[in-house]
mmCIF file of C-alpha atoms in Angstrom:
data_model
loop_
_atom_site.group_PDB
_atom_site.id
_atom_site.type_symbol
_atom_site.label_atom_id
_atom_site.label_comp_id
_atom_site.label_asym_id
_atom_site.label_seq_id
_atom_site.Cartn_x
_atom_site.Cartn_y
_atom_site.Cartn_z
ATOM 1 C CA GLY U 1 10.327 5.214 1.505
ATOM 2 C CA ARG U 2 10.874 2.063 3.553
ATOM 3 C CA ARG U 3 11.552 3.950 6.785
ATOM 4 C CA LEU U 4 8.431 6.036 6.341
ATOM 5 C CA MET U 5 6.273 2.962 5.700
ATOM 6 C CA ARG U 6 7.792 1.129 8.672
ATOM 7 C CA ARG U 7 6.982 4.083 10.944
ATOM 8 C CA LEU U 8 3.436 4.200 9.578
ATOM 9 C CA GLU U 9 2.992 0.481 10.297
ATOM 10 C CA ILE U 10 4.250 0.864 13.864
ATOM 11 C CA LEU U 11 1.918 3.779 14.553
ATOM 12 C CA ALA U 12 -1.015 1.933 12.987
ATOM 13 C CA ARG U 13 -0.320 -1.193 15.036
ATOM 14 C CA ARG U 14 -0.153 0.844 18.263
ATOM 15 C CA ARG U 15 -3.621 2.161 17.445
ATOM 16 C CA GLY U 16 -5.032 -1.319 16.938
ATOM 17 C CA VAL U 17 -4.983 -1.401 13.140
ATOM 18 C CA ARG U 18 -4.722 -4.992 11.906
ATOM 19 C CA SER U 19 -4.062 -4.364 8.218
ATOM 20 C CA LEU U 20 -3.175 -1.610 5.784
ATOM 21 C CA VAL U 21 -4.639 -1.163 2.311
ATOM 22 C CA LEU U 22 -3.458 1.059 -0.512
ATOM 23 C CA THR U 23 -3.810 1.678 -4.207
ATOM 24 C CA SER U 24 -0.542 1.631 -6.128
ATOM 25 C CA THR U 25 0.506 2.715 -9.576
ATOM 26 C CA LEU U 26 2.035 -0.159 -11.549
ATOM 27 C CA ASN U 27 5.594 1.132 -11.242
ATOM 28 C CA ALA U 28 5.394 1.175 -7.405
ATOM 29 C CA VAL U 29 3.993 -2.356 -6.987
ATOM 30 C CA PRO U 30 7.446 -4.006 -6.635
ATOM 31 C CA PHE U 31 8.376 -1.592 -3.802
ATOM 32 C CA TYR U 32 5.223 -2.410 -1.866
ATOM 33 C CA GLN U 33 5.666 -6.149 -2.474
ATOM 34 C CA VAL U 34 9.192 -6.033 -1.044
ATOM 35 C CA ILE U 35 7.858 -4.501 2.183
ATOM 36 C CA GLY U 36 5.140 -7.135 2.515
ATOM 37 C CA PHE U 37 2.064 -5.894 0.656
ATOM 38 C CA ARG U 38 0.133 -8.363 -1.501
ATOM 39 C CA ARG U 39 -1.951 -7.620 -4.574
ATOM 40 C CA THR U 40 -5.696 -7.874 -4.092
ATOM 41 C CA ARG U 41 -6.921 -6.655 -7.490
ATOM 42 C CA ARG U 42 -5.960 -4.720 -10.592
ATOM 43 C CA ARG U 43 -8.316 -2.073 -11.952
ATOM 44 C CA LEU U 44 -8.539 1.191 -13.853
ATOM 45 C CA PHE U 45 -8.588 4.468 -11.938
ATOM 46 C CA TRP U 46 -10.297 7.488 -13.465
ATOM 47 C CA LEU U 47 -8.373 10.754 -13.271
ATOM 48 C CA ARG U 48 -10.173 14.095 -13.164
ATOM 49 C CA SER U 49 -8.790 14.770 -16.635
ATOM 50 C CA GLY U 50 -10.865 11.874 -17.936
ATOM 51 C CA TYR U 51 -7.914 9.564 -18.478
ATOM 52 C CA ARG U 52 -7.818 6.111 -16.914
ATOM 53 C CA ILE U 53 -4.667 4.571 -15.488
ATOM 54 C CA PRO U 54 -4.091 0.986 -14.370
ATOM 55 C CA VAL U 55 -3.612 0.593 -10.607
ATOM 56 C CA VAL U 56 -3.260 -2.282 -8.157
ATOM 57 C CA ASP U 57 -5.073 -2.474 -4.825
ATOM 58 C CA MET U 58 -2.836 -3.991 -2.151
ATOM 59 C CA ARG U 59 -3.071 -5.141 1.484
ATOM 60 C CA LYS U 60 -0.619 -5.917 4.279
ATOM 61 C CA THR U 61 -1.700 -7.825 7.378
ATOM 62 C CA LYS U 62 1.594 -8.475 9.201
ATOM 63 C CA LEU U 63 2.535 -5.058 10.547
ATOM 64 C CA CYS U 64 5.886 -4.094 12.111
ATOM 65 C CA HIS U 65 6.235 -4.224 15.893
ATOM 66 C CA THR U 66 9.167 -1.872 16.518
ATOM 67 C CA ILE U 67 11.515 0.499 14.713
#
């Protein structure tokens, strides 16, 4: 997971991307925090089945430079 995200950050940075945003399930929030993402808001996400699940929107602004 970490290697994949690091590679994504490097590719994004090379293309001029200044920040990454994502929506995380609650159980994955600690993983994203460890690699530098910060919470921006918590909300409910509607599934096609009609159920709602809690999610956290996150952002990272300091992207990796090299592998």
